[in-house]
PDB file of C-alpha atoms in Angstrom:
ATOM      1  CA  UNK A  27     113.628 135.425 103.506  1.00 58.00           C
ATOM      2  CA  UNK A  28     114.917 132.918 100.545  1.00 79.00           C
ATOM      3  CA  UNK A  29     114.116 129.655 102.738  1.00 84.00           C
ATOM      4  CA  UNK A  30     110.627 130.761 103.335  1.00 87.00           C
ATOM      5  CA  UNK A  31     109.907 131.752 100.028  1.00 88.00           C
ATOM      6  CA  UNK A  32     111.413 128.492  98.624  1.00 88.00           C
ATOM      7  CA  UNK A  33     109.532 126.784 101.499  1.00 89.00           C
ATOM      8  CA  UNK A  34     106.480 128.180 100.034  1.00 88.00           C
ATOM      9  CA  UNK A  35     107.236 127.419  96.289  1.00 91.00           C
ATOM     10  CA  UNK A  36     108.151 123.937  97.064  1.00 90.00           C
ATOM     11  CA  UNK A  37     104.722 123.154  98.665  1.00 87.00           C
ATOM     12  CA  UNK A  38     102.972 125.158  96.286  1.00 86.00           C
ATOM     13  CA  UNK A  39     104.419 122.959  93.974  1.00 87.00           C
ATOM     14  CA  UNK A  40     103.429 119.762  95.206  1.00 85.00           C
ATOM     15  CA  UNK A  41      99.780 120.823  95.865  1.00 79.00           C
ATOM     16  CA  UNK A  42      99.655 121.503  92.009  1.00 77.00           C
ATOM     17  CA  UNK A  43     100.620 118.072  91.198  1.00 77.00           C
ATOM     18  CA  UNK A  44      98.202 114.731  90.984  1.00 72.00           C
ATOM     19  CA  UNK A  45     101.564 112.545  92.170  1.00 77.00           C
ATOM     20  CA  UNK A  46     104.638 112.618  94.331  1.00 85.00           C
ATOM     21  CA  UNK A  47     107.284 114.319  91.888  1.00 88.00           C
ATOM     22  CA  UNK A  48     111.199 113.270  92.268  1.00 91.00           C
ATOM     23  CA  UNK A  49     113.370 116.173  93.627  1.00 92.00           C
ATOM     24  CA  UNK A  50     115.326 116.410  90.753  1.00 93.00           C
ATOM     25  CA  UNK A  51     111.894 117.551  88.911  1.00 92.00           C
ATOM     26  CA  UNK A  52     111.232 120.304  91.858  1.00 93.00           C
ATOM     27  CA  UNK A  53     114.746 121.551  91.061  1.00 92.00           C
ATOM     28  CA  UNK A  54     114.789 121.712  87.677  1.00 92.00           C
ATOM     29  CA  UNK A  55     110.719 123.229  87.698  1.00 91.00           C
ATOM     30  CA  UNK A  56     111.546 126.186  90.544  1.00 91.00           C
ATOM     31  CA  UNK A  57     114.677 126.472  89.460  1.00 91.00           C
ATOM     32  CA  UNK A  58     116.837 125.956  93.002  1.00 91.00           C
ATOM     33  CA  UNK A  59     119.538 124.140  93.345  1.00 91.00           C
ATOM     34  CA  UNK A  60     119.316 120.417  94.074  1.00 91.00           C
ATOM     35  CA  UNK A  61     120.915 120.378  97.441  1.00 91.00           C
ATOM     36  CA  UNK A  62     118.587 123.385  98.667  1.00 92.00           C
ATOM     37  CA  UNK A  63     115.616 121.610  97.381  1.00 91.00           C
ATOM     38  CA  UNK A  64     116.527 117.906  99.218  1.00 91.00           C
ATOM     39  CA  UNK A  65     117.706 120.256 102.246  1.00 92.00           C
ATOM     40  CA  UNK A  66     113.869 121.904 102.953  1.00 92.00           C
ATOM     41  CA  UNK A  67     112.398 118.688 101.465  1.00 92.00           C
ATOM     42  CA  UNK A  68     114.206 116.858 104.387  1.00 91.00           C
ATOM     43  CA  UNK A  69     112.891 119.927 106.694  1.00 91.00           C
ATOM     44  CA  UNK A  70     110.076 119.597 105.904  1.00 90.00           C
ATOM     45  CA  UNK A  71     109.456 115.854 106.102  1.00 87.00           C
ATOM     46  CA  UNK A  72     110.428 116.057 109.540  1.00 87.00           C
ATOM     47  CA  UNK A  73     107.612 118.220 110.350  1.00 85.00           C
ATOM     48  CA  UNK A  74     105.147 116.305 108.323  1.00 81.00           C
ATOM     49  CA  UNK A  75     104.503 118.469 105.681  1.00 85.00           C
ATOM     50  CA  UNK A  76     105.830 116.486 102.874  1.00 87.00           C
ATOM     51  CA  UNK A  77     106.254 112.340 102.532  1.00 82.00           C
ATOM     52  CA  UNK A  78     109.442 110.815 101.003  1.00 85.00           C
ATOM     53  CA  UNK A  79     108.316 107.719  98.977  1.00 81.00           C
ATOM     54  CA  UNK A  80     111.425 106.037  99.066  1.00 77.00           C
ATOM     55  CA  UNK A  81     111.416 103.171  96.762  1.00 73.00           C
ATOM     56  CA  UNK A  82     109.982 105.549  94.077  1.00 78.00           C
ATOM     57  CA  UNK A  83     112.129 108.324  94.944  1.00 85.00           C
ATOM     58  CA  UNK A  84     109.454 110.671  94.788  1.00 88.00           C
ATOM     59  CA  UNK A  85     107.827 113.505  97.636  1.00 89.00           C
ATOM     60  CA  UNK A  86     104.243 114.326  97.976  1.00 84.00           C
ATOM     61  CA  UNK A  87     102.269 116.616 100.246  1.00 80.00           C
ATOM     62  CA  UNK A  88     102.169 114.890 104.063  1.00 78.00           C
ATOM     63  CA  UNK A  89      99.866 115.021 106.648  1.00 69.00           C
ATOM     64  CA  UNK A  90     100.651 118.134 108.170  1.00 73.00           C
ATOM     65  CA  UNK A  91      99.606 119.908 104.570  1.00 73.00           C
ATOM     66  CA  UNK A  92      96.320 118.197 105.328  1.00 65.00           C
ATOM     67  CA  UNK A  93      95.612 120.204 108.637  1.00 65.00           C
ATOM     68  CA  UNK A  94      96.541 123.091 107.095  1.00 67.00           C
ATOM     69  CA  UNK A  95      94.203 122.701 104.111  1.00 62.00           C
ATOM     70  CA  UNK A  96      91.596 121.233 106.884  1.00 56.00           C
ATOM     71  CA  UNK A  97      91.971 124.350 108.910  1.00 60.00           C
ATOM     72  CA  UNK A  98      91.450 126.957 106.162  1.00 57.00           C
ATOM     73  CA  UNK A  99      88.393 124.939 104.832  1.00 53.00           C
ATOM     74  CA  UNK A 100      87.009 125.299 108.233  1.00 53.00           C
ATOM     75  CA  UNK A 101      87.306 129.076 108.017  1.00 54.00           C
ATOM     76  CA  UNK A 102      84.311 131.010 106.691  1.00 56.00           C
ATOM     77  CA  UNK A 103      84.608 130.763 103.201  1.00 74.00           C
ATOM     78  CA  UNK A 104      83.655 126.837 102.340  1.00 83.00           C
ATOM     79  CA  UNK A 105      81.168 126.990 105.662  1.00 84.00           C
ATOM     80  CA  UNK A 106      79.232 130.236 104.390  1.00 85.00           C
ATOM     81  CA  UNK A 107      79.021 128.939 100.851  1.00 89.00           C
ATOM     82  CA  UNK A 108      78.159 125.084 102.070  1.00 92.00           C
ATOM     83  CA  UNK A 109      75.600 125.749 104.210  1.00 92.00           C
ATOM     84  CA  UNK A 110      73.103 127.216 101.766  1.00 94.00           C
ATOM     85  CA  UNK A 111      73.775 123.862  99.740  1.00 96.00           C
ATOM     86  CA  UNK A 112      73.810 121.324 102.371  1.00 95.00           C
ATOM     87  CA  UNK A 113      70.427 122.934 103.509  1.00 94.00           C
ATOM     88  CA  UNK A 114      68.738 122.607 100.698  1.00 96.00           C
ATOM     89  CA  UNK A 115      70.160 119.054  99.513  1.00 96.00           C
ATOM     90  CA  UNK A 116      68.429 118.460 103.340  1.00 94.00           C
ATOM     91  CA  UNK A 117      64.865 120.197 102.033  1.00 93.00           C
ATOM     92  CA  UNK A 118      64.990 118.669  98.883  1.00 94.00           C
ATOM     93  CA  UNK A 119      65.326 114.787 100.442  1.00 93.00           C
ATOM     94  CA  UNK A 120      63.865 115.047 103.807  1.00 91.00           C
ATOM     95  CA  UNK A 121      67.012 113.539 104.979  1.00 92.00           C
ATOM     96  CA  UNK A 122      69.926 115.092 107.223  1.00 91.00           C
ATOM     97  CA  UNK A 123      73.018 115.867 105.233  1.00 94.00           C
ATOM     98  CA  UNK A 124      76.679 117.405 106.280  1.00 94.00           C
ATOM     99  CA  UNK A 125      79.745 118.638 104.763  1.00 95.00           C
ATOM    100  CA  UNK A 126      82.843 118.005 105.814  1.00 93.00           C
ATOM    101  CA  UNK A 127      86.664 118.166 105.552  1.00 89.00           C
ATOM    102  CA  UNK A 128      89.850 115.593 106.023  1.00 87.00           C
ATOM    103  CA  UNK A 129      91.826 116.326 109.410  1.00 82.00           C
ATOM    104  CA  UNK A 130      94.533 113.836 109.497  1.00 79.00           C
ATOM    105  CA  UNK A 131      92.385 110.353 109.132  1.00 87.00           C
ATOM    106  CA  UNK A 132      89.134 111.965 110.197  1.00 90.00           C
ATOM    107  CA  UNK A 133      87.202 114.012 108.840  1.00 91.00           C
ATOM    108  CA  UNK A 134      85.899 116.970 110.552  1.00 88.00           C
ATOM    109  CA  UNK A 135      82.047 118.191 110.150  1.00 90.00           C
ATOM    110  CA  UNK A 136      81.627 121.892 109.454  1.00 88.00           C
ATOM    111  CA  UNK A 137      78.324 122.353 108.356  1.00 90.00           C
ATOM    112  CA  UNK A 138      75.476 119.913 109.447  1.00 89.00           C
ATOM    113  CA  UNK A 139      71.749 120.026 108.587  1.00 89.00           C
ATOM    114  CA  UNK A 140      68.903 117.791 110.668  1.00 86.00           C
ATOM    115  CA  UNK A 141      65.910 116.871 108.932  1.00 80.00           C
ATOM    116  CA  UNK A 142      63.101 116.467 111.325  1.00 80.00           C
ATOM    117  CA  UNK A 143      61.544 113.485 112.576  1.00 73.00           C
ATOM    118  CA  UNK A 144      64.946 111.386 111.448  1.00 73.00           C
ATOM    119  CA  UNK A 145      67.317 109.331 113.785  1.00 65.00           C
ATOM    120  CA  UNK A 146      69.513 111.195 116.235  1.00 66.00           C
ATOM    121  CA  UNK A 147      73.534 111.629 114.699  1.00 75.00           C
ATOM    122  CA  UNK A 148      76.711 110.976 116.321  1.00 68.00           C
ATOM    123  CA  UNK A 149      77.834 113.428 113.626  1.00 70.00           C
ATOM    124  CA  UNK A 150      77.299 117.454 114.022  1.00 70.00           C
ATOM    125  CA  UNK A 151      79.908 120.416 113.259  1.00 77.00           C
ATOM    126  CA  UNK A 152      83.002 120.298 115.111  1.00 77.00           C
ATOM    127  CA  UNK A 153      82.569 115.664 115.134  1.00 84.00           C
ATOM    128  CA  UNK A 154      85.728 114.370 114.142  1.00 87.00           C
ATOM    129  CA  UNK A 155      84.710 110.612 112.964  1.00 91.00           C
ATOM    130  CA  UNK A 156      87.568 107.887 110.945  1.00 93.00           C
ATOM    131  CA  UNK A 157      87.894 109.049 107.533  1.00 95.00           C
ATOM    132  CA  UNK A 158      88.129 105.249 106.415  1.00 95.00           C
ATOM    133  CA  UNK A 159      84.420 104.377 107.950  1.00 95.00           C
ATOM    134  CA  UNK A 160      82.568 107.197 106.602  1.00 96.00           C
ATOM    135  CA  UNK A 161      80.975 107.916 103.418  1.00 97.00           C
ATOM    136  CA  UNK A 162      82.570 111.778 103.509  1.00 96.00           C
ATOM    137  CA  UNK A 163      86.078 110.447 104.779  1.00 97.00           C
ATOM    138  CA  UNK A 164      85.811 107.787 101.648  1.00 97.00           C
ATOM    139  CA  UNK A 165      84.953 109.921  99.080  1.00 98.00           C
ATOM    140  CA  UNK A 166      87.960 112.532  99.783  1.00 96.00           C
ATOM    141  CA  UNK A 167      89.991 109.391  99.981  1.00 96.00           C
ATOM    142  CA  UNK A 168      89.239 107.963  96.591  1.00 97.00           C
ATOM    143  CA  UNK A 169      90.361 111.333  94.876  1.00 95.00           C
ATOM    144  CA  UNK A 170      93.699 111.534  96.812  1.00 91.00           C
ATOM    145  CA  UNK A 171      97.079 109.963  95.287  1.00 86.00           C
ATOM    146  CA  UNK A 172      97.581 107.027  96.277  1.00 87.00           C
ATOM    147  CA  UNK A 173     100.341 107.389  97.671  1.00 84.00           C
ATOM    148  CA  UNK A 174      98.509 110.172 100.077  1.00 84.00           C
ATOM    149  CA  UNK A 175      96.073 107.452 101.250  1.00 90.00           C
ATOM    150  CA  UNK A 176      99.315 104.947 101.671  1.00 87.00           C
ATOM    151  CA  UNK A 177     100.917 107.626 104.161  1.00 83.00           C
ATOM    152  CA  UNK A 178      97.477 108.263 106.140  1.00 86.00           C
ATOM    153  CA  UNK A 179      96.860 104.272 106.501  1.00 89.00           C
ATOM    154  CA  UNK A 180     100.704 102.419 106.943  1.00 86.00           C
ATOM    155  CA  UNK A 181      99.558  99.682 109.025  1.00 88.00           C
ATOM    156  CA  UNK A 182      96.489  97.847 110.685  1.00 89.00           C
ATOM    157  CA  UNK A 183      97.269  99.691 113.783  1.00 88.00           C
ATOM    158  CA  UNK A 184      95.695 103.088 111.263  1.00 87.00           C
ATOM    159  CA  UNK A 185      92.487 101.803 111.207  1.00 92.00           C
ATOM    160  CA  UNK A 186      90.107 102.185 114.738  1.00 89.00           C
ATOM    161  CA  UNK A 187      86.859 100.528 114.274  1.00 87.00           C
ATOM    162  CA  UNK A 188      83.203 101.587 115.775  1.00 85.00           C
ATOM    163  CA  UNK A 189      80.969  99.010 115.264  1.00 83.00           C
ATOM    164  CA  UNK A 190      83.082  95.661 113.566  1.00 84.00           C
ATOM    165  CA  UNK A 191      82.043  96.598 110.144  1.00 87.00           C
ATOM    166  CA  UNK A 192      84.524  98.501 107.184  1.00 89.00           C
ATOM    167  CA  UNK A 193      88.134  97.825 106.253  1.00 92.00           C
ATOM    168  CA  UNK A 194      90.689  96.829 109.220  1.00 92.00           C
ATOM    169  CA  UNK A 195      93.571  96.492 106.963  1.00 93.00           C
ATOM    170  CA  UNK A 196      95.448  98.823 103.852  1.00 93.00           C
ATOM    171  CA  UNK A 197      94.499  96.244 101.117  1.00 94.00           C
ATOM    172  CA  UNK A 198      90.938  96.194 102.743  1.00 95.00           C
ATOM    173  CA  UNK A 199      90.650  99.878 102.224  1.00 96.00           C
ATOM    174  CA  UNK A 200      92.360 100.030  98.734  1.00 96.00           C
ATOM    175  CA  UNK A 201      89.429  97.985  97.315  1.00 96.00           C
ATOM    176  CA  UNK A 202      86.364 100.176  98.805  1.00 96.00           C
ATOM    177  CA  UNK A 203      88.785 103.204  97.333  1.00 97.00           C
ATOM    178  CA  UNK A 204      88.620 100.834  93.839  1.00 97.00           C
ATOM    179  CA  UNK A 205      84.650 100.991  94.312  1.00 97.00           C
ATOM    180  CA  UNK A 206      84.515 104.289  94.912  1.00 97.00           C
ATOM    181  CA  UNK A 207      85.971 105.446  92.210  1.00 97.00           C
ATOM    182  CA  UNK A 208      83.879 102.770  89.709  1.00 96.00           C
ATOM    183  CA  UNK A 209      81.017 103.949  90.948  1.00 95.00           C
ATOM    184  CA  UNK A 210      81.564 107.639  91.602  1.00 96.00           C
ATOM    185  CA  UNK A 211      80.509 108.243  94.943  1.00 97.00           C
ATOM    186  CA  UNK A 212      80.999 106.758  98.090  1.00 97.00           C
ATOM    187  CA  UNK A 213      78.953 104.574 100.665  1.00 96.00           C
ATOM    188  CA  UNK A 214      78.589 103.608 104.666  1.00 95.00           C
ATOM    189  CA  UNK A 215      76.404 101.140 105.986  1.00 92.00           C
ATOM    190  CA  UNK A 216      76.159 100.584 109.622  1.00 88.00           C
ATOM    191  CA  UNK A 217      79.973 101.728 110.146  1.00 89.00           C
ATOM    192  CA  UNK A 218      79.358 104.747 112.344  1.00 89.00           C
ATOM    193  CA  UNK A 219      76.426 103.318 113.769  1.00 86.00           C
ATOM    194  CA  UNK A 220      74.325 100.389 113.620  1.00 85.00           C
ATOM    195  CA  UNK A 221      70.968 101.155 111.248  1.00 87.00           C
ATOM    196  CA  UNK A 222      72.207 103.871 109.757  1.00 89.00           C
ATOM    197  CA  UNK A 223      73.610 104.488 105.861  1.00 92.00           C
ATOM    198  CA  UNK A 224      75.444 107.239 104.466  1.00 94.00           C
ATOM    199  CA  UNK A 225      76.071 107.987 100.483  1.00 97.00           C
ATOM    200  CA  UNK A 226      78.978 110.603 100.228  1.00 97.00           C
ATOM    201  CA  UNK A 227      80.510 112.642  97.163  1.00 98.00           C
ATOM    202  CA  UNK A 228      83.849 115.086  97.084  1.00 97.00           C
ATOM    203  CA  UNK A 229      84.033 118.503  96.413  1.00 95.00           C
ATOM    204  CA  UNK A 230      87.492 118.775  94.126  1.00 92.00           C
ATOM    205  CA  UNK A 231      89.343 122.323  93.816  1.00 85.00           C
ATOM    206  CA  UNK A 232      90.991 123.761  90.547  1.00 80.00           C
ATOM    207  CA  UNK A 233      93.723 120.751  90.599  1.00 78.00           C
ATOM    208  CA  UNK A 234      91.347 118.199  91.319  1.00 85.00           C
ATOM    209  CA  UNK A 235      92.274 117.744  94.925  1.00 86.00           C
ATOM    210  CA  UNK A 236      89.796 116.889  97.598  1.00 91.00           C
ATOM    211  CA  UNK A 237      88.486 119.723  99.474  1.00 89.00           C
ATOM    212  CA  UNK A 238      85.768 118.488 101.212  1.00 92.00           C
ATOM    213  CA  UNK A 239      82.947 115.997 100.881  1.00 96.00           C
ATOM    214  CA  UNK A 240      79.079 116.819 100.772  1.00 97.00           C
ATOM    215  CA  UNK A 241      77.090 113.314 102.349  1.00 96.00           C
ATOM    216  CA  UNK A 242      73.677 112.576 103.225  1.00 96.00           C
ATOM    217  CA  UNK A 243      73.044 109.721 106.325  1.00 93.00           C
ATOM    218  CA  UNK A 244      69.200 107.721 106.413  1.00 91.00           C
ATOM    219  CA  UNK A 245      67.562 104.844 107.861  1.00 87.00           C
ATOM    220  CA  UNK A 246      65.298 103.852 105.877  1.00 70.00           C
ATOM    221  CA  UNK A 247      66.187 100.784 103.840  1.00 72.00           C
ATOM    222  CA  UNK A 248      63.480 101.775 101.246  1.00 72.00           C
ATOM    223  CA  UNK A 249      65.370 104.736  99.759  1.00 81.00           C
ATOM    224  CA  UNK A 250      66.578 104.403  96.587  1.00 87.00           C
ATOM    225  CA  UNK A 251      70.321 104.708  96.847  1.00 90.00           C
ATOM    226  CA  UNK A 252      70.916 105.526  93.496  1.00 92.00           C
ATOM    227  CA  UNK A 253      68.708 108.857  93.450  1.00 94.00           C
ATOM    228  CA  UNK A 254      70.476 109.768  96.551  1.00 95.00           C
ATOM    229  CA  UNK A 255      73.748 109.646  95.326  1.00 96.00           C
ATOM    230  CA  UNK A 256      72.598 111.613  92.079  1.00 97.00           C
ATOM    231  CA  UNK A 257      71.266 114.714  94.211  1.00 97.00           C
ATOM    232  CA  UNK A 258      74.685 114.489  96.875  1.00 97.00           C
ATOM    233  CA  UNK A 259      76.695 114.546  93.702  1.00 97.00           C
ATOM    234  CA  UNK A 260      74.958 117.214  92.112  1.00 97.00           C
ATOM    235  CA  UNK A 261      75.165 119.532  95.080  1.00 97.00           C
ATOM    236  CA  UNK A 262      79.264 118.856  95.770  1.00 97.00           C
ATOM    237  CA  UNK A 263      78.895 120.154  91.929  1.00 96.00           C
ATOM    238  CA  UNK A 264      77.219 123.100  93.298  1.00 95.00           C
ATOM    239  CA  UNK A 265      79.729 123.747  95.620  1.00 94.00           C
ATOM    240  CA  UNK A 266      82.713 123.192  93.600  1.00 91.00           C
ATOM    241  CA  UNK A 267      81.370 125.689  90.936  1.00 90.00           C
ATOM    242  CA  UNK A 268      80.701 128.003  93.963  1.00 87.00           C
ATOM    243  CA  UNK A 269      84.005 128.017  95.323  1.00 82.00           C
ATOM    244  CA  UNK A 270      85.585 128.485  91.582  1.00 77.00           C
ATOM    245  CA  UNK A 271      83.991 131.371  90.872  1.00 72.00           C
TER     246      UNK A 271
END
């Protein structure tokens, strides 16, 4: 079937790019014609699989591309190679650590490891928790386009709140996004729940895109930040070189 097929090549397409391309460029690339390309761009905007960025006359990949990546993530493959990882990133601190993947503006848990003798979670696999509050959720967000982030977080009315703390407003969430990126990994404190900290980094496919985040969660103010972010970077490096292979 030509419209499936060109469905297919047209989202392929935009996953392999860092930006929102014009639809001349999608033309000209797959070689279609231009009204066939704005006709299942147009289809597929109203379905929320692709975003049309009108005063830059681009498209990008929409929300509904997210739930599809979300749900294959959440199929064996990036569970049965996490798990081993998460685990031992757990061992290794003494702390609990998760991994999980973007569902909309959450993100979903699929692999969760309890230390002992820590504080009880809200988190644990199948949680879906606002991608904007948590260290996970953060850390996919800083890798996306920004223009991704723009469609997941329009308005004020995107961002629910759990305990008063984190950003309530697009320009709020732009600069933790700014600091994520600076620093290289992402941070909660006290935004899922009170006492509680989280230090989050993402686990980036072949293009660089976001496929999940690998985060560890503590209470104890004591803990050197810093050393925690080095080993939940180094194990989302783990992964990534995992899923590669």
């Amino acid at each position: 079937m030509p419209a499936a097929d060109n469905t297919l090549r047209i989202l392929r397409h935009l996953a392999g790019r860092p930006a929102p391309v014009a639809a001349s460029a999608i033309a000209r690339e797959l070689g279609l014609p231009r009204s066939t390309v704005y006709h299942l761009l147009t289809t597929l905007a109203a379905h929320g699989f692709v975003l049309h960025l009108r005063e830059e006359r681009r498209w990008g990949l929409g929300t509904s591309a997210f739930e599809l990546a979300g749900g294959y993530a959440r199929q064996q493959p990036l569970a049965r190679l996490g798990r081993p990882v998460i685990a031992s990133l757990s061992d290794h601190l003494g702390e609990s650590a998760h991994l999980a993947v973007m569902s909309g503006g959450d993100v979903l848990y699929i692999v969760e490891e309890r230390a002992p003798r820590r504080p009880a979670l809200v988190t644990d696999v199948g949680v879906r928790l606002p991608a904007h509050l948590t260290a996970s959720g953060r850390a996919m967000l800083a890798a996306l386009p920004r223009e991704q982030v723009r469609a997941l977080y329009p308005s004020a009315s995107a961002f629910p709140d759990r305990t008063g703390v984190g950003p309530r407003k697009p320009g709020e969430l732009r600069e933790v996004l700014r600091t994520v990126r600076a620093r290289g990994y992402a941070i909660e404190d006290s935004e899922i729940a009170d006492g509680l900290r989280s230090v989050g980094a993402a686990v980036l496919d072949h293009s660089g895109w976001p496929i999940a985040a690998v985060a560890v969660t503590w209470a104890n103010a004591e803990l050197d930040e810093t050393m925690l972010a080095e080993a939940v970077i180094e194990s989302a490096s783990v992964l990534e070189s995992r899923l590669k292979r």
